[in-house]
mmCIF file of C-alpha atoms in Angstrom:
data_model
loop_
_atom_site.group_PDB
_atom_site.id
_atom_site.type_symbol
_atom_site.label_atom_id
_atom_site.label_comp_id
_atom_site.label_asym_id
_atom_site.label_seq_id
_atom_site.Cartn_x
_atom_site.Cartn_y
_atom_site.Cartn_z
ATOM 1 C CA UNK B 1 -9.508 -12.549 7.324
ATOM 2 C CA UNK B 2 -10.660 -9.488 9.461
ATOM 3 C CA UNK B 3 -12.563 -6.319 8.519
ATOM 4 C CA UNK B 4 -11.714 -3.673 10.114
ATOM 5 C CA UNK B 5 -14.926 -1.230 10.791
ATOM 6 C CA UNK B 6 -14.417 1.513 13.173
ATOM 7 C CA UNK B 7 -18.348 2.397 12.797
ATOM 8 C CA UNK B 8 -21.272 0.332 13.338
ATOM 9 C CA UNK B 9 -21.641 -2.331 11.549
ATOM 10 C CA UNK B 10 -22.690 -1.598 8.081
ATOM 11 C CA UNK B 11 -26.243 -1.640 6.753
ATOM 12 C CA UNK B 12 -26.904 -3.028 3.863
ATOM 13 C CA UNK B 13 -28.099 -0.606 0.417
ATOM 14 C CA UNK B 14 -29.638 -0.876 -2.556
ATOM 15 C CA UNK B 15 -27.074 -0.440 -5.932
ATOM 16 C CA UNK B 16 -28.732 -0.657 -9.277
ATOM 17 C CA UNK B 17 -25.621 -2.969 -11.202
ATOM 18 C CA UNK B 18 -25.520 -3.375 -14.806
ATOM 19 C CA UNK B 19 -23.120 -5.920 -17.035
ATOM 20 C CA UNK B 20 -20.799 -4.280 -19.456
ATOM 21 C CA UNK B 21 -23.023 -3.860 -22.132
ATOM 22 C CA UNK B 22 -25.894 -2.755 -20.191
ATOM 23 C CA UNK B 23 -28.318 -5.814 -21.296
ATOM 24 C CA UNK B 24 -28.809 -6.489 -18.010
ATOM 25 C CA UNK B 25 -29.566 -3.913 -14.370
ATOM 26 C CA UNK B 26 -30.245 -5.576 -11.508
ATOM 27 C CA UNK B 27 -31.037 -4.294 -8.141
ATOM 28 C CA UNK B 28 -28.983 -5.266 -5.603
ATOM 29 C CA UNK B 29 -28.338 -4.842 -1.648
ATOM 30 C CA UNK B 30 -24.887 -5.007 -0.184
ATOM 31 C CA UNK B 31 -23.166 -3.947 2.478
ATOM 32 C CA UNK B 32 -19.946 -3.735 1.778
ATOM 33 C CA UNK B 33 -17.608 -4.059 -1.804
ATOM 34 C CA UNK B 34 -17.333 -7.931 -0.884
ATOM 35 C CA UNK B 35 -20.799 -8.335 -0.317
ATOM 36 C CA UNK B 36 -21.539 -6.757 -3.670
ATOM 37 C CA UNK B 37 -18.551 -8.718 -5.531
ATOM 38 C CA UNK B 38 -20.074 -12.549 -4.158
ATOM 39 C CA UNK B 39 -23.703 -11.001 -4.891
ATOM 40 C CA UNK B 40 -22.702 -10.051 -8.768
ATOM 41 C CA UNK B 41 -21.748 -13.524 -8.840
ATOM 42 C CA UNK B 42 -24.573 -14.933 -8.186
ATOM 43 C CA UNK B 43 -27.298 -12.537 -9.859
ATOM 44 C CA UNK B 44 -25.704 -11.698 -12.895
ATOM 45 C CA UNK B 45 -24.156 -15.215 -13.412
ATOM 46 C CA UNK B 46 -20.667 -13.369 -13.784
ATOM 47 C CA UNK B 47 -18.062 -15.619 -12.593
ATOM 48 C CA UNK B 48 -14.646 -14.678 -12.031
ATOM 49 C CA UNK B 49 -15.756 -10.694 -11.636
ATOM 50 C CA UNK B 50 -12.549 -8.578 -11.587
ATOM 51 C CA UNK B 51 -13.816 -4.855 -11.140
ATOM 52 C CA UNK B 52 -16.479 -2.503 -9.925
ATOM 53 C CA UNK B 53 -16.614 0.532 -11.520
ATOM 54 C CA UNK B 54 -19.220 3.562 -11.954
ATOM 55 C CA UNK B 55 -21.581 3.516 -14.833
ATOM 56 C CA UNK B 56 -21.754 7.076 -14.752
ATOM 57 C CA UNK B 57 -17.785 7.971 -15.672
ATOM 58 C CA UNK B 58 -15.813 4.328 -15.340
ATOM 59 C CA UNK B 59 -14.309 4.909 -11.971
ATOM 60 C CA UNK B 60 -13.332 1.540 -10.853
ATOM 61 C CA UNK B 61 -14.255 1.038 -7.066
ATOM 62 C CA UNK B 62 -11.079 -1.138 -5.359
ATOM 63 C CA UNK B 63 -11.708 -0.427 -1.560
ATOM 64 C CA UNK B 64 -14.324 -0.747 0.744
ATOM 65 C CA UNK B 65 -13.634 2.511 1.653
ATOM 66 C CA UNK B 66 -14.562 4.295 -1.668
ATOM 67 C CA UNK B 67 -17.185 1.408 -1.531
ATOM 68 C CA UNK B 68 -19.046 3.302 1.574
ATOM 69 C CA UNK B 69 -18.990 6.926 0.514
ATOM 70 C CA UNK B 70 -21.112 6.086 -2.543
ATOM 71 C CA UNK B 71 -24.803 6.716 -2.196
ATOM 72 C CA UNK B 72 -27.588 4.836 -2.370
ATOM 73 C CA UNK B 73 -29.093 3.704 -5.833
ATOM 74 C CA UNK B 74 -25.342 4.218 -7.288
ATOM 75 C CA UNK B 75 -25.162 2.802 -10.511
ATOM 76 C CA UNK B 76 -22.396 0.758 -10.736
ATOM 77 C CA UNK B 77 -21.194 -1.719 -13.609
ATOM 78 C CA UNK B 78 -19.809 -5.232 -12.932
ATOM 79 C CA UNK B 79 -16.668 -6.463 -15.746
ATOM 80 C CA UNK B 80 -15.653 -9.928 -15.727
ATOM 81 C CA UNK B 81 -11.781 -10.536 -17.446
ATOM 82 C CA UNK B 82 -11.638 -8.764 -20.561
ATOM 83 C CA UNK B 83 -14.448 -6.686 -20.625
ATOM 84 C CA UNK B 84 -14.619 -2.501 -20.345
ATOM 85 C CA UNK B 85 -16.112 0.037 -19.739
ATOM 86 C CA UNK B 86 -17.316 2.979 -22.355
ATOM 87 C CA UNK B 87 -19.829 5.438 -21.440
ATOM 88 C CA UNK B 88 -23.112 5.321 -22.946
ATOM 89 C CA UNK B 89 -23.664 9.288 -23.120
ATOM 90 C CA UNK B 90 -21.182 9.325 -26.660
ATOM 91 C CA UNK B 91 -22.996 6.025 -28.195
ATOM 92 C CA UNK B 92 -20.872 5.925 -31.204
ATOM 93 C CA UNK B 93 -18.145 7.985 -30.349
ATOM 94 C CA UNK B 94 -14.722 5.504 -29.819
ATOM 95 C CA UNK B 95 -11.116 7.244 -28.680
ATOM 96 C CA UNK K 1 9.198 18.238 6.219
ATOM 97 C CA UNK K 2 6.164 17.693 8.545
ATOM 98 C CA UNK K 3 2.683 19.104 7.922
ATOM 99 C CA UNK K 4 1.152 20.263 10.881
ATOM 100 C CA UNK K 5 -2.585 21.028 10.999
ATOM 101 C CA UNK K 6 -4.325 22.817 13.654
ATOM 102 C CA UNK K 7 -8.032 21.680 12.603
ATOM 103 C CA UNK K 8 -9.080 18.437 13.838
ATOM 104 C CA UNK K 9 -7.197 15.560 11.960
ATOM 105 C CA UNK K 10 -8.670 14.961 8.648
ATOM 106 C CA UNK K 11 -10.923 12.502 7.184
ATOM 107 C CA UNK K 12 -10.594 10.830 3.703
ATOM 108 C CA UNK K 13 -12.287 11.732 1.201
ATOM 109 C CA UNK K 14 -13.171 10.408 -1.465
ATOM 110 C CA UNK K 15 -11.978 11.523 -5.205
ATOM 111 C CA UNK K 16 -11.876 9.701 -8.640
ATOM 112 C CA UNK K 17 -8.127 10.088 -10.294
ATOM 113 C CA UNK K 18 -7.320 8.963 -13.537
ATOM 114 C CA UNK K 19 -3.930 8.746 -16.000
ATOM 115 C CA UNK K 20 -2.805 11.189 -18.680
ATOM 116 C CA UNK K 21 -4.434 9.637 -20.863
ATOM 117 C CA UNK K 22 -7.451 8.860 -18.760
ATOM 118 C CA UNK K 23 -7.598 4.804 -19.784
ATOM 119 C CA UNK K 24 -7.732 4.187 -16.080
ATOM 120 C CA UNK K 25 -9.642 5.998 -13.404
ATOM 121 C CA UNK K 26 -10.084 5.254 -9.807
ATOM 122 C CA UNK K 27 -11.655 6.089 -6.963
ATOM 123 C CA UNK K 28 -9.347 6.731 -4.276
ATOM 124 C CA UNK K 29 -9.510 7.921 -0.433
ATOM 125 C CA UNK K 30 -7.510 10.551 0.540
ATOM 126 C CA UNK K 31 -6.964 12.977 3.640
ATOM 127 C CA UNK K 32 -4.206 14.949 2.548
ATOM 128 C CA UNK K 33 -2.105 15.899 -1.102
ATOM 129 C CA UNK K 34 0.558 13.800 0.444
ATOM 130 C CA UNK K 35 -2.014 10.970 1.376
ATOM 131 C CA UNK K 36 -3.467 10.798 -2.106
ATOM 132 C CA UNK K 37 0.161 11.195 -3.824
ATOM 133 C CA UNK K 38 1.365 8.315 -2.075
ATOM 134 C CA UNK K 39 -2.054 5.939 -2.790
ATOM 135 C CA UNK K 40 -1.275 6.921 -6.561
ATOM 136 C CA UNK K 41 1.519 5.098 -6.710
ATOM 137 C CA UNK K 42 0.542 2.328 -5.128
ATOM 138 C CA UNK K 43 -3.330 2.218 -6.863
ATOM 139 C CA UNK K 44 -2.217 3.657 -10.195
ATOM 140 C CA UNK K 45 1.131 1.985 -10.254
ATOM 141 C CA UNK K 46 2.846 5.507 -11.106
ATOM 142 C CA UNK K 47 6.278 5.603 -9.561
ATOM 143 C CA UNK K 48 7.912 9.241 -9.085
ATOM 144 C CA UNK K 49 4.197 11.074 -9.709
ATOM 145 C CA UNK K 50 5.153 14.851 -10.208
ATOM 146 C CA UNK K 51 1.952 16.056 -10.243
ATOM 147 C CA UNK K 52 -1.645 15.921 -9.631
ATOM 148 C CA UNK K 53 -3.958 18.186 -11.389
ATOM 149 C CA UNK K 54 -7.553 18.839 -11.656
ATOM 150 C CA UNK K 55 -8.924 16.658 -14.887
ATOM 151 C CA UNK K 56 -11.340 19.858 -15.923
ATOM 152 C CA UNK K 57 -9.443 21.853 -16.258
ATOM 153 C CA UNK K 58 -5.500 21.002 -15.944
ATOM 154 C CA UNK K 59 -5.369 23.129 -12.702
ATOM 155 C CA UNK K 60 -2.177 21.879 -11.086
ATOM 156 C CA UNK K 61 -2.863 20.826 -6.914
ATOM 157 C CA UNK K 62 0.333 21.523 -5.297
ATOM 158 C CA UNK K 63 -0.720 23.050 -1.830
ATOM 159 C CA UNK K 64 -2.618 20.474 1.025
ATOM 160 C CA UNK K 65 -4.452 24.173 1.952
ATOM 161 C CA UNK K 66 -5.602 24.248 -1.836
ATOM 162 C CA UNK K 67 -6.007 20.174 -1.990
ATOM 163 C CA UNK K 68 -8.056 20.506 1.565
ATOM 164 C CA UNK K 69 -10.607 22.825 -0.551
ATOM 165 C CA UNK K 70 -11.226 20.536 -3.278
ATOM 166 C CA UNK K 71 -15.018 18.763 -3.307
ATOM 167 C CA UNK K 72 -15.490 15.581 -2.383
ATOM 168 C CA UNK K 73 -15.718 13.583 -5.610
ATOM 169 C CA UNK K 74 -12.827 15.974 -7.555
ATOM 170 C CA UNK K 75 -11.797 14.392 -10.453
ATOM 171 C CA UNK K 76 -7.731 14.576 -10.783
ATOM 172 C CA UNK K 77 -5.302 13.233 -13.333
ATOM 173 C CA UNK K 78 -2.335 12.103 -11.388
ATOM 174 C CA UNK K 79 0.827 12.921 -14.383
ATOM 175 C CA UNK K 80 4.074 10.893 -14.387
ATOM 176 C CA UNK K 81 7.429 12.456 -15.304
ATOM 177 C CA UNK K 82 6.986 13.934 -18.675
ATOM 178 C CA UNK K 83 3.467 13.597 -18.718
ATOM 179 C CA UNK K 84 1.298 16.436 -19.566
ATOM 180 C CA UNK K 85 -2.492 17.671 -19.262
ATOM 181 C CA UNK K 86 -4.734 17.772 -22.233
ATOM 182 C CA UNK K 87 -8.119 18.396 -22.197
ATOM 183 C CA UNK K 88 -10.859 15.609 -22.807
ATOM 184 C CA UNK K 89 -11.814 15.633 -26.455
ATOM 185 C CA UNK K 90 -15.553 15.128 -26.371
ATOM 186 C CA UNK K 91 -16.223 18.510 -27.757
ATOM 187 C CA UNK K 92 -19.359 20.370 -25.513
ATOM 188 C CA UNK K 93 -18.405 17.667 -22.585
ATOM 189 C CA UNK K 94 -20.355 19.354 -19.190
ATOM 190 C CA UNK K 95 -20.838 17.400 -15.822
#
């Protein structure tokens, strides 16, 4: 498979990545969404991860362009099959 | 009908849309109101969108010179046919 990068190639950045119930934050570098993705894998012992998403609001992050307009230190959680988000600002609170 | 812009051609952007009932949000990249109508439907899986709108405040976006103003980061509900805008219920919510 190819990546297609216009720019330079990509450095890679720190993300601070939590699990879904935010037992675990890990820092990690990647330098792209893949990168992340196979390092989740392998840090946070999630197999089979099926989303990104923001911790801040539950935005899920799909493409590696999304991926590269986030800044540095972005807190992001990983979800394996099954598992959600909810925000931890309403603890409590369910819709 | 074709969209003509003077300005130097557009880059994406990036901007976090979610449902009508906000159980899914994503971050998408978008460089126009047409771009990000037609990612919708493909990221979102919501054939026929009629509208987007902004999530704050139900704002409708129907003009790329309106869209072109919007932050980078805007969050918009993308709304199906029959689908309406309702405001989120966390009472005292503030970004």
């Amino acid at each position: 498979t190819q990546q297609l990068l216009s720019s330079p190639a990509p450095r890679a950045r720190p993300f601070r990545v939590c699990n879904w119930d935010r037992s675990l934050r890990k820092g990690i570098m990647a330098e792209s969404l893949a990168d992340l993705l196979g390092k989740i894998q392998s840090t946070l012992l999630l197999v089979g991860t099926v989303a990104v998403v923001l911790d801040e609001d539950g935005t899920t992050v799909e493409t590696e362009e999304f991926f590269q307009t986030l800044e540095d230190g972005t807190v992001l959680m990983a979800l394996g099959k099954g598992q959600t988000w909810a925000s931890a600002k309403t603890p409590g609170y369910q819709l």
